[in-house]
Amino acid sequence: MPATFYYEKNDIYPELGEGSDAPFESNTRLLIFAASVGYSRGRYVDDPAENGEIRWNYISQNQKLSVIVAALAYADHNDAEVILKPEEQIETLRRYGAGGARVIKEQIIDEPGSNLDNLIAFIKNTQNEDQLTKQVGILEDIEEEISSLRAAQD
């Protein structure tokens, strides 16, 4: 398992993930959000830049973050085995994270107005109640699957 991995760090990170007034408490959480955006918009970058660095244990040791990353990789690969393969999860996170970060830059950072207002509008515009409920159910199912696979592995 890698200690750290590199990701494409564009202008969204200092604006939304760093500093006391940033809407995201860390660049790690922002990367995961960006990857979710990238996946939902079909924005995948084959060869993302490697100008940002994150410790893998920030994700792997946080159950909520690790479930989201595993769910993204599972959705992308359509293979349950990916849940036990951190390297493949990282690749999915890096590639969709880069694509999503570009979408966020275009639709939040580059738009006039405050970044927070633009972020709220972006989330409201892409949120659909029925879809959100379905996604939460899927994540809960995946979390149960991960727990059973990890228990079987021990």
Backbone as JSON Lines, residues from 0, in Angstrom:
{"i":0,"aa":"M","n":[0.86,-1.18,0.0],"ca":[0.0,0.0,0.0],"c":[0.91,1.25,0.0]}
{"i":1,"aa":"P","n":[0.62,2.2,-0.89],"ca":[1.47,3.39,-0.98],"c":[1.31,4.3,0.24]}
{"i":2,"aa":"A","n":[2.39,4.92,0.66],"ca":[2.32,5.87,1.78],"c":[1.68,7.17,1.31]}
{"i":3,"aa":"T","n":[2.08,7.64,0.13],"ca":[1.52,8.87,-0.43],"c":[1.2,8.64,-1.91]}
{"i":4,"aa":"F","n":[0.39,9.53,-2.45],"ca":[0.13,9.52,-3.88],"c":[0.02,10.95,-4.36]}
{"i":5,"aa":"Y","n":[0.19,11.12,-5.65],"ca":[0.18,12.45,-6.25],"c":[-1.11,12.65,-7.04]}
{"i":6,"aa":"Y","n":[-1.59,13.89,-7.05],"ca":[-2.82,14.23,-7.75],"c":[-2.64,15.57,-8.44]}
{"i":7,"aa":"E","n":[-3.57,15.86,-9.35],"ca":[-3.53,17.13,-10.07],"c":[-4.13,18.22,-9.19]}
{"i":8,"aa":"K","n":[-3.28,19.14,-8.76],"ca":[-3.71,20.21,-7.85],"c":[-3.83,21.5,-8.65]}
{"i":9,"aa":"N","n":[-5.07,21.89,-8.99],"ca":[-5.27,23.13,-9.73],"c":[-5.73,24.25,-8.79]}
{"i":10,"aa":"D","n":[-6.24,25.32,-9.35],"ca":[-6.6,26.52,-8.58],"c":[-7.72,26.32,-7.56]}
{"i":11,"aa":"I","n":[-8.46,25.23,-7.66],"ca":[-9.56,25.05,-6.7],"c":[-9.05,24.77,-5.29]}
{"i":12,"aa":"Y","n":[-7.88,24.16,-5.18],"ca":[-7.4,23.72,-3.87],"c":[-7.06,24.87,-2.93]}
{"i":13,"aa":"P","n":[-6.28,25.88,-3.35],"ca":[-6.05,26.99,-2.42],"c":[-7.34,27.78,-2.14]}
{"i":14,"aa":"E","n":[-8.25,27.78,-3.1],"ca":[-9.49,28.55,-2.94],"c":[-10.52,27.85,-2.03]}
{"i":15,"aa":"L","n":[-10.65,26.53,-2.17],"ca":[-11.74,25.8,-1.5],"c":[-11.28,24.84,-0.42]}
{"i":16,"aa":"G","n":[-9.98,24.48,-0.4],"ca":[-9.55,23.45,0.53],"c":[-8.46,23.86,1.5]}
{"i":17,"aa":"E","n":[-8.0,25.11,1.4],"ca":[-6.92,25.56,2.29],"c":[-7.32,26.87,2.96]}
{"i":18,"aa":"G","n":[-6.91,27.07,4.18],"ca":[-7.22,28.3,4.9],"c":[-8.42,28.14,5.81]}
{"i":19,"aa":"S","n":[-8.55,29.05,6.75],"ca":[-9.58,28.93,7.78],"c":[-11.0,29.15,7.26]}
{"i":20,"aa":"D","n":[-11.16,29.87,6.14],"ca":[-12.51,30.12,5.63],"c":[-12.86,29.23,4.44]}
{"i":21,"aa":"A","n":[-12.03,28.23,4.17],"ca":[-12.29,27.32,3.05],"c":[-13.49,26.44,3.35]}
{"i":22,"aa":"P","n":[-14.38,26.22,2.37],"ca":[-15.56,25.38,2.6],"c":[-15.23,23.91,2.88]}
{"i":23,"aa":"F","n":[-14.11,23.41,2.37],"ca":[-13.68,22.04,2.64],"c":[-12.57,22.08,3.68]}
{"i":24,"aa":"E","n":[-12.61,21.16,4.63],"ca":[-11.63,21.22,5.73],"c":[-10.25,20.74,5.33]}
{"i":25,"aa":"S","n":[-10.13,20.12,4.15],"ca":[-8.81,19.67,3.7],"c":[-8.82,19.46,2.19]}
{"i":26,"aa":"N","n":[-7.63,19.44,1.62],"ca":[-7.49,19.13,0.2],"c":[-7.92,17.7,-0.09]}
{"i":27,"aa":"T","n":[-7.75,16.81,0.88],"ca":[-8.14,15.41,0.7],"c":[-9.65,15.32,0.47]}
{"i":28,"aa":"R","n":[-10.42,15.98,1.31],"ca":[-11.88,15.96,1.16],"c":[-12.31,16.64,-0.13]}
{"i":29,"aa":"L","n":[-11.62,17.69,-0.51],"ca":[-11.92,18.38,-1.76],"c":[-11.61,17.48,-2.96]}
{"i":30,"aa":"L","n":[-10.52,16.75,-2.91],"ca":[-10.18,15.81,-3.99],"c":[-11.27,14.75,-4.14]}
{"i":31,"aa":"I","n":[-11.76,14.24,-3.04],"ca":[-12.8,13.22,-3.09],"c":[-14.09,13.8,-3.66]}
{"i":32,"aa":"F","n":[-14.42,15.03,-3.27],"ca":[-15.58,15.71,-3.84],"c":[-15.38,15.9,-5.34]}
{"i":33,"aa":"A","n":[-14.18,16.37,-5.73],"ca":[-13.88,16.59,-7.14],"c":[-13.99,15.29,-7.93]}
{"i":34,"aa":"A","n":[-13.51,14.18,-7.36],"ca":[-13.6,12.89,-8.05],"c":[-15.07,12.48,-8.22]}
{"i":35,"aa":"S","n":[-15.89,12.76,-7.23],"ca":[-17.32,12.46,-7.34],"c":[-17.96,13.28,-8.45]}
{"i":36,"aa":"V","n":[-17.58,14.55,-8.52],"ca":[-18.07,15.42,-9.59],"c":[-17.58,14.9,-10.94]}
{"i":37,"aa":"G","n":[-16.31,14.56,-11.01],"ca":[-15.74,14.04,-12.25],"c":[-16.46,12.77,-12.71]}
{"i":38,"aa":"Y","n":[-16.71,11.87,-11.77],"ca":[-17.4,10.63,-12.13],"c":[-18.82,10.92,-12.62]}
{"i":39,"aa":"S","n":[-19.54,11.77,-11.88],"ca":[-20.93,12.05,-12.25],"c":[-21.04,12.77,-13.59]}
{"i":40,"aa":"R","n":[-20.01,13.52,-13.96],"ca":[-20.0,14.25,-15.24],"c":[-19.25,13.51,-16.34]}
{"i":41,"aa":"G","n":[-18.72,12.35,-16.03],"ca":[-17.98,11.6,-17.03],"c":[-16.67,12.28,-17.43]}
{"i":42,"aa":"R","n":[-16.09,13.03,-16.5],"ca":[-14.84,13.75,-16.79],"c":[-13.68,12.97,-16.19]}
{"i":43,"aa":"Y","n":[-12.93,12.31,-17.03],"ca":[-11.85,11.41,-16.66],"c":[-10.59,11.9,-17.37]}
{"i":44,"aa":"V","n":[-9.5,12.05,-16.65],"ca":[-8.24,12.52,-17.23],"c":[-7.27,11.35,-17.27]}
{"i":45,"aa":"D","n":[-6.84,10.97,-18.46],"ca":[-5.94,9.82,-18.61],"c":[-4.6,10.0,-17.91]}
{"i":46,"aa":"D","n":[-4.03,11.19,-18.02],"ca":[-2.7,11.43,-17.48],"c":[-2.69,12.72,-16.65]}
{"i":47,"aa":"P","n":[-3.29,12.67,-15.45],"ca":[-3.36,13.89,-14.65],"c":[-1.98,14.35,-14.17]}
{"i":48,"aa":"A","n":[-1.84,15.65,-13.97],"ca":[-0.6,16.2,-13.42],"c":[-0.38,15.62,-12.03]}
{"i":49,"aa":"E","n":[0.85,15.73,-11.54],"ca":[1.19,15.19,-10.22],"c":[1.84,16.28,-9.37]}
{"i":50,"aa":"N","n":[1.15,17.41,-9.22],"ca":[1.73,18.53,-8.49],"c":[1.15,18.7,-7.08]}
{"i":51,"aa":"G","n":[0.34,17.78,-6.64],"ca":[-0.16,17.76,-5.27],"c":[0.11,16.39,-4.67]}
{"i":52,"aa":"E","n":[0.21,16.32,-3.35],"ca":[0.53,15.06,-2.69],"c":[-0.37,14.87,-1.47]}
{"i":53,"aa":"I","n":[-0.88,13.65,-1.31],"ca":[-1.74,13.3,-0.17],"c":[-1.26,11.97,0.41]}
{"i":54,"aa":"R","n":[-1.3,11.88,1.72],"ca":[-0.98,10.61,2.39],"c":[-2.2,9.69,2.26]}
{"i":55,"aa":"W","n":[-1.99,8.46,1.8],"ca":[-3.07,7.51,1.61],"c":[-3.78,7.2,2.93]}
{"i":56,"aa":"N","n":[-3.04,7.2,4.05],"ca":[-3.7,6.84,5.32],"c":[-4.73,7.88,5.77]}
{"i":57,"aa":"Y","n":[-4.67,9.12,5.26],"ca":[-5.74,10.09,5.55],"c":[-7.07,9.56,5.06]}
{"i":58,"aa":"I","n":[-7.03,8.82,3.96],"ca":[-8.25,8.26,3.39],"c":[-8.52,6.88,3.99]}
{"i":59,"aa":"S","n":[-7.52,6.01,3.98],"ca":[-7.72,4.61,4.38],"c":[-8.12,4.47,5.85]}
{"i":60,"aa":"Q","n":[-7.71,5.42,6.69],"ca":[-8.03,5.33,8.12],"c":[-9.3,6.07,8.51]}
{"i":61,"aa":"N","n":[-9.97,6.66,7.51],"ca":[-11.24,7.35,7.76],"c":[-12.33,6.54,7.05]}
{"i":62,"aa":"Q","n":[-13.21,5.91,7.82],"ca":[-14.18,4.98,7.22],"c":[-15.05,5.65,6.17]}
{"i":63,"aa":"K","n":[-15.54,6.87,6.45],"ca":[-16.42,7.53,5.49],"c":[-15.68,7.85,4.19]}
{"i":64,"aa":"L","n":[-14.46,8.38,4.3],"ca":[-13.7,8.71,3.09],"c":[-13.33,7.45,2.33]}
{"i":65,"aa":"S","n":[-12.9,6.41,3.04],"ca":[-12.48,5.19,2.35],"c":[-13.67,4.51,1.65]}
{"i":66,"aa":"V","n":[-14.86,4.62,2.23],"ca":[-16.04,4.03,1.58],"c":[-16.36,4.8,0.3]}
{"i":67,"aa":"I","n":[-16.25,6.1,0.32],"ca":[-16.54,6.9,-0.88],"c":[-15.54,6.55,-1.98]}
{"i":68,"aa":"V","n":[-14.26,6.5,-1.64],"ca":[-13.22,6.19,-2.63],"c":[-13.41,4.78,-3.17]}
{"i":69,"aa":"A","n":[-13.7,3.83,-2.3],"ca":[-13.94,2.45,-2.75],"c":[-15.19,2.38,-3.63]}
{"i":70,"aa":"A","n":[-16.22,3.13,-3.28],"ca":[-17.45,3.14,-4.07],"c":[-17.2,3.71,-5.47]}
{"i":71,"aa":"L","n":[-16.41,4.77,-5.54],"ca":[-16.07,5.34,-6.86],"c":[-15.31,4.32,-7.71]}
{"i":72,"aa":"A","n":[-14.33,3.67,-7.1],"ca":[-13.55,2.68,-7.84],"c":[-14.43,1.5,-8.26]}
{"i":73,"aa":"Y","n":[-15.31,1.08,-7.38],"ca":[-16.22,-0.03,-7.7],"c":[-17.13,0.36,-8.86]}
{"i":74,"aa":"A","n":[-17.69,1.57,-8.81],"ca":[-18.56,2.05,-9.89],"c":[-17.79,2.13,-11.2]}
{"i":75,"aa":"D","n":[-16.54,2.58,-11.13],"ca":[-15.73,2.73,-12.34],"c":[-15.3,1.39,-12.92]}
{"i":76,"aa":"H","n":[-14.86,0.47,-12.06],"ca":[-14.33,-0.82,-12.52],"c":[-15.4,-1.9,-12.64]}
{"i":77,"aa":"N","n":[-16.51,-1.72,-11.93],"ca":[-17.59,-2.71,-11.87],"c":[-17.05,-4.09,-11.45]}
{"i":78,"aa":"D","n":[-16.19,-4.06,-10.42],"ca":[-15.55,-5.28,-9.93],"c":[-15.34,-5.13,-8.42]}
{"i":79,"aa":"A","n":[-15.95,-6.02,-7.64],"ca":[-15.85,-5.94,-6.18],"c":[-14.43,-6.08,-5.67]}
{"i":80,"aa":"E","n":[-13.56,-6.74,-6.42],"ca":[-12.17,-6.93,-5.99],"c":[-11.43,-5.61,-5.81]}
{"i":81,"aa":"V","n":[-11.87,-4.56,-6.51],"ca":[-11.19,-3.27,-6.43],"c":[-11.27,-2.69,-5.0]}
{"i":82,"aa":"I","n":[-12.23,-3.16,-4.23],"ca":[-12.4,-2.69,-2.85],"c":[-11.17,-3.03,-2.01]}
{"i":83,"aa":"L","n":[-10.44,-4.07,-2.41],"ca":[-9.26,-4.5,-1.67],"c":[-7.96,-4.08,-2.36]}
{"i":84,"aa":"K","n":[-8.05,-3.21,-3.36],"ca":[-6.87,-2.81,-4.13],"c":[-6.66,-1.29,-4.07]}
{"i":85,"aa":"P","n":[-5.91,-0.8,-3.08],"ca":[-5.72,0.64,-2.92],"c":[-5.14,1.32,-4.16]}
{"i":86,"aa":"E","n":[-4.23,0.65,-4.86],"ca":[-3.61,1.28,-6.03],"c":[-4.64,1.62,-7.09]}
{"i":87,"aa":"E","n":[-5.61,0.72,-7.31],"ca":[-6.66,0.97,-8.3],"c":[-7.62,2.04,-7.8]}
{"i":88,"aa":"Q","n":[-7.88,2.06,-6.51],"ca":[-8.73,3.12,-5.95],"c":[-8.07,4.48,-6.14]}
{"i":89,"aa":"I","n":[-6.76,4.54,-5.9],"ca":[-6.02,5.8,-6.06],"c":[-6.06,6.26,-7.51]}
{"i":90,"aa":"E","n":[-5.88,5.36,-8.45],"ca":[-5.92,5.74,-9.87],"c":[-7.28,6.32,-10.24]}
{"i":91,"aa":"T","n":[-8.35,5.69,-9.78],"ca":[-9.69,6.2,-10.04],"c":[-9.84,7.59,-9.42]}
{"i":92,"aa":"L","n":[-9.4,7.73,-8.18],"ca":[-9.49,9.01,-7.48],"c":[-8.7,10.09,-8.21]}
{"i":93,"aa":"R","n":[-7.49,9.78,-8.64],"ca":[-6.63,10.75,-9.34],"c":[-7.25,11.19,-10.66]}
{"i":94,"aa":"R","n":[-7.72,10.25,-11.45],"ca":[-8.2,10.55,-12.79],"c":[-9.53,11.28,-12.78]}
{"i":95,"aa":"Y","n":[-10.48,10.81,-11.98],"ca":[-11.76,11.52,-11.89],"c":[-11.6,12.81,-11.07]}
{"i":96,"aa":"G","n":[-10.68,12.79,-10.11],"ca":[-10.42,14.0,-9.33],"c":[-9.92,15.13,-10.2]}
{"i":97,"aa":"A","n":[-9.04,14.82,-11.14],"ca":[-8.53,15.85,-12.06],"c":[-9.66,16.37,-12.95]}
{"i":98,"aa":"G","n":[-10.47,15.48,-13.48],"ca":[-11.59,15.9,-14.32],"c":[-12.59,16.74,-13.55]}
{"i":99,"aa":"G","n":[-12.92,16.29,-12.34],"ca":[-13.87,17.03,-11.51],"c":[-13.33,18.38,-11.07]}
{"i":100,"aa":"A","n":[-12.03,18.43,-10.77],"ca":[-11.42,19.71,-10.36],"c":[-11.5,20.72,-11.5]}
{"i":101,"aa":"R","n":[-11.38,20.25,-12.72],"ca":[-11.5,21.15,-13.88],"c":[-12.92,21.68,-14.02]}
{"i":102,"aa":"V","n":[-13.91,20.81,-13.77],"ca":[-15.31,21.24,-13.8],"c":[-15.55,22.27,-12.7]}
{"i":103,"aa":"I","n":[-15.06,22.0,-11.5],"ca":[-15.25,22.91,-10.36],"c":[-14.58,24.25,-10.64]}
{"i":104,"aa":"K","n":[-13.4,24.22,-11.24],"ca":[-12.72,25.48,-11.58],"c":[-13.57,26.3,-12.55]}
{"i":105,"aa":"E","n":[-14.08,25.64,-13.59],"ca":[-14.9,26.33,-14.59],"c":[-16.19,26.88,-14.0]}
{"i":106,"aa":"Q","n":[-16.85,26.1,-13.16],"ca":[-18.2,26.45,-12.73],"c":[-18.28,27.11,-11.36]}
{"i":107,"aa":"I","n":[-17.19,27.12,-10.62],"ca":[-17.22,27.75,-9.29],"c":[-16.16,28.84,-9.18]}
{"i":108,"aa":"I","n":[-14.9,28.51,-9.41],"ca":[-13.81,29.47,-9.22],"c":[-13.82,30.55,-10.3]}
{"i":109,"aa":"D","n":[-14.01,30.16,-11.56],"ca":[-13.94,31.11,-12.67],"c":[-15.21,31.95,-12.83]}
{"i":110,"aa":"E","n":[-16.28,31.59,-12.14],"ca":[-17.53,32.34,-12.23],"c":[-17.47,33.57,-11.32]}
{"i":111,"aa":"P","n":[-18.14,34.66,-11.72],"ca":[-18.18,35.83,-10.83],"c":[-18.95,35.5,-9.55]}
{"i":112,"aa":"G","n":[-18.64,36.21,-8.48],"ca":[-19.31,35.99,-7.2],"c":[-18.41,35.25,-6.24]}
{"i":113,"aa":"S","n":[-18.93,35.03,-5.04],"ca":[-18.12,34.36,-4.02],"c":[-18.06,32.86,-4.3]}
{"i":114,"aa":"N","n":[-16.92,32.28,-3.98],"ca":[-16.75,30.84,-4.21],"c":[-17.77,30.02,-3.43]}
{"i":115,"aa":"L","n":[-18.08,30.45,-2.21],"ca":[-19.03,29.7,-1.39],"c":[-20.42,29.75,-2.02]}
{"i":116,"aa":"D","n":[-20.85,30.93,-2.44],"ca":[-22.16,31.05,-3.1],"c":[-22.2,30.22,-4.38]}
{"i":117,"aa":"N","n":[-21.12,30.26,-5.15],"ca":[-21.06,29.49,-6.38],"c":[-21.08,27.99,-6.1]}
{"i":118,"aa":"L","n":[-20.39,27.57,-5.03],"ca":[-20.38,26.16,-4.65],"c":[-21.78,25.69,-4.25]}
{"i":119,"aa":"I","n":[-22.46,26.5,-3.46],"ca":[-23.83,26.15,-3.03],"c":[-24.75,26.05,-4.24]}
{"i":120,"aa":"A","n":[-24.65,27.01,-5.15],"ca":[-25.48,26.98,-6.36],"c":[-25.15,25.75,-7.21]}
{"i":121,"aa":"F","n":[-23.88,25.43,-7.32],"ca":[-23.44,24.25,-8.09],"c":[-24.05,22.98,-7.51]}
{"i":122,"aa":"I","n":[-23.97,22.83,-6.2],"ca":[-24.52,21.64,-5.54],"c":[-26.03,21.58,-5.72]}
{"i":123,"aa":"K","n":[-26.71,22.71,-5.52],"ca":[-28.17,22.74,-5.68],"c":[-28.58,22.4,-7.11]}
{"i":124,"aa":"N","n":[-27.84,22.89,-8.08],"ca":[-28.18,22.64,-9.48],"c":[-27.97,21.2,-9.89]}
{"i":125,"aa":"T","n":[-27.05,20.51,-9.24],"ca":[-26.77,19.13,-9.63],"c":[-27.47,18.11,-8.74]}
{"i":126,"aa":"Q","n":[-28.11,18.6,-7.7],"ca":[-28.73,17.68,-6.74],"c":[-30.16,17.34,-7.15]}
{"i":127,"aa":"N","n":[-30.48,16.09,-7.1],"ca":[-31.81,15.61,-7.38],"c":[-32.17,14.71,-6.2]}
{"i":128,"aa":"E","n":[-33.28,15.04,-5.52],"ca":[-33.63,14.32,-4.28],"c":[-33.7,12.8,-4.47]}
{"i":129,"aa":"D","n":[-34.37,12.34,-5.53],"ca":[-34.5,10.9,-5.74],"c":[-33.14,10.26,-6.01]}
{"i":130,"aa":"Q","n":[-32.33,10.95,-6.8],"ca":[-31.0,10.43,-7.12],"c":[-30.14,10.36,-5.86]}
{"i":131,"aa":"L","n":[-30.23,11.41,-5.02],"ca":[-29.45,11.45,-3.8],"c":[-29.84,10.29,-2.87]}
{"i":132,"aa":"T","n":[-31.12,10.06,-2.72],"ca":[-31.6,8.96,-1.87],"c":[-31.09,7.62,-2.39]}
{"i":133,"aa":"K","n":[-31.14,7.45,-3.7],"ca":[-30.65,6.21,-4.31],"c":[-29.15,6.04,-4.07]}
{"i":134,"aa":"Q","n":[-28.39,7.13,-4.22],"ca":[-26.95,7.07,-4.03],"c":[-26.59,6.72,-2.59]}
{"i":135,"aa":"V","n":[-27.31,7.28,-1.63],"ca":[-27.05,6.97,-0.22],"c":[-27.29,5.48,0.02]}
{"i":136,"aa":"G","n":[-28.35,4.94,-0.54],"ca":[-28.65,3.52,-0.41],"c":[-27.54,2.66,-1.0]}
{"i":137,"aa":"I","n":[-27.05,3.06,-2.17],"ca":[-25.96,2.33,-2.81],"c":[-24.7,2.38,-1.95]}
{"i":138,"aa":"L","n":[-24.39,3.55,-1.4],"ca":[-23.2,3.67,-0.54],"c":[-23.33,2.8,0.7]}
{"i":139,"aa":"E","n":[-24.54,2.73,1.28],"ca":[-24.74,1.88,2.45],"c":[-24.53,0.41,2.08]}
{"i":140,"aa":"D","n":[-25.02,0.01,0.91],"ca":[-24.82,-1.37,0.46],"c":[-23.33,-1.66,0.27]}
{"i":141,"aa":"I","n":[-22.62,-0.72,-0.34],"ca":[-21.19,-0.9,-0.58],"c":[-20.43,-0.95,0.75]}
{"i":142,"aa":"E","n":[-20.83,-0.1,1.7],"ca":[-20.17,-0.1,3.01],"c":[-20.33,-1.47,3.69]}
{"i":143,"aa":"E","n":[-21.54,-2.04,3.61],"ca":[-21.76,-3.38,4.17],"c":[-20.87,-4.42,3.48]}
{"i":144,"aa":"E","n":[-20.77,-4.32,2.15],"ca":[-19.95,-5.25,1.37],"c":[-18.48,-5.13,1.77]}
{"i":145,"aa":"I","n":[-18.0,-3.9,1.92],"ca":[-16.62,-3.67,2.33],"c":[-16.36,-4.27,3.71]}
{"i":146,"aa":"S","n":[-17.27,-4.03,4.62],"ca":[-17.11,-4.56,5.98],"c":[-17.05,-6.09,5.96]}
{"i":147,"aa":"S","n":[-17.9,-6.72,5.17],"ca":[-17.88,-8.19,5.13],"c":[-16.61,-8.72,4.45]}
{"i":148,"aa":"L","n":[-16.15,-8.02,3.39],"ca":[-14.9,-8.45,2.73],"c":[-13.7,-8.28,3.67]}
{"i":149,"aa":"R","n":[-13.67,-7.17,4.4],"ca":[-12.56,-6.96,5.34],"c":[-12.61,-7.97,6.48]}
{"i":150,"aa":"A","n":[-13.8,-8.29,6.96],"ca":[-13.93,-9.27,8.03],"c":[-13.48,-10.64,7.55]}
{"i":151,"aa":"A","n":[-13.79,-10.98,6.31],"ca":[-13.39,-12.25,5.74],"c":[-11.88,-12.3,5.54]}
{"i":152,"aa":"Q","n":[-11.28,-11.14,5.29],"ca":[-9.84,-11.08,5.04],"c":[-9.04,-11.26,6.33]}
{"i":153,"aa":"D","n":[-9.6,-10.85,7.46],"ca":[-8.88,-10.91,8.75],"c":[-8.75,-12.3,9.29]}
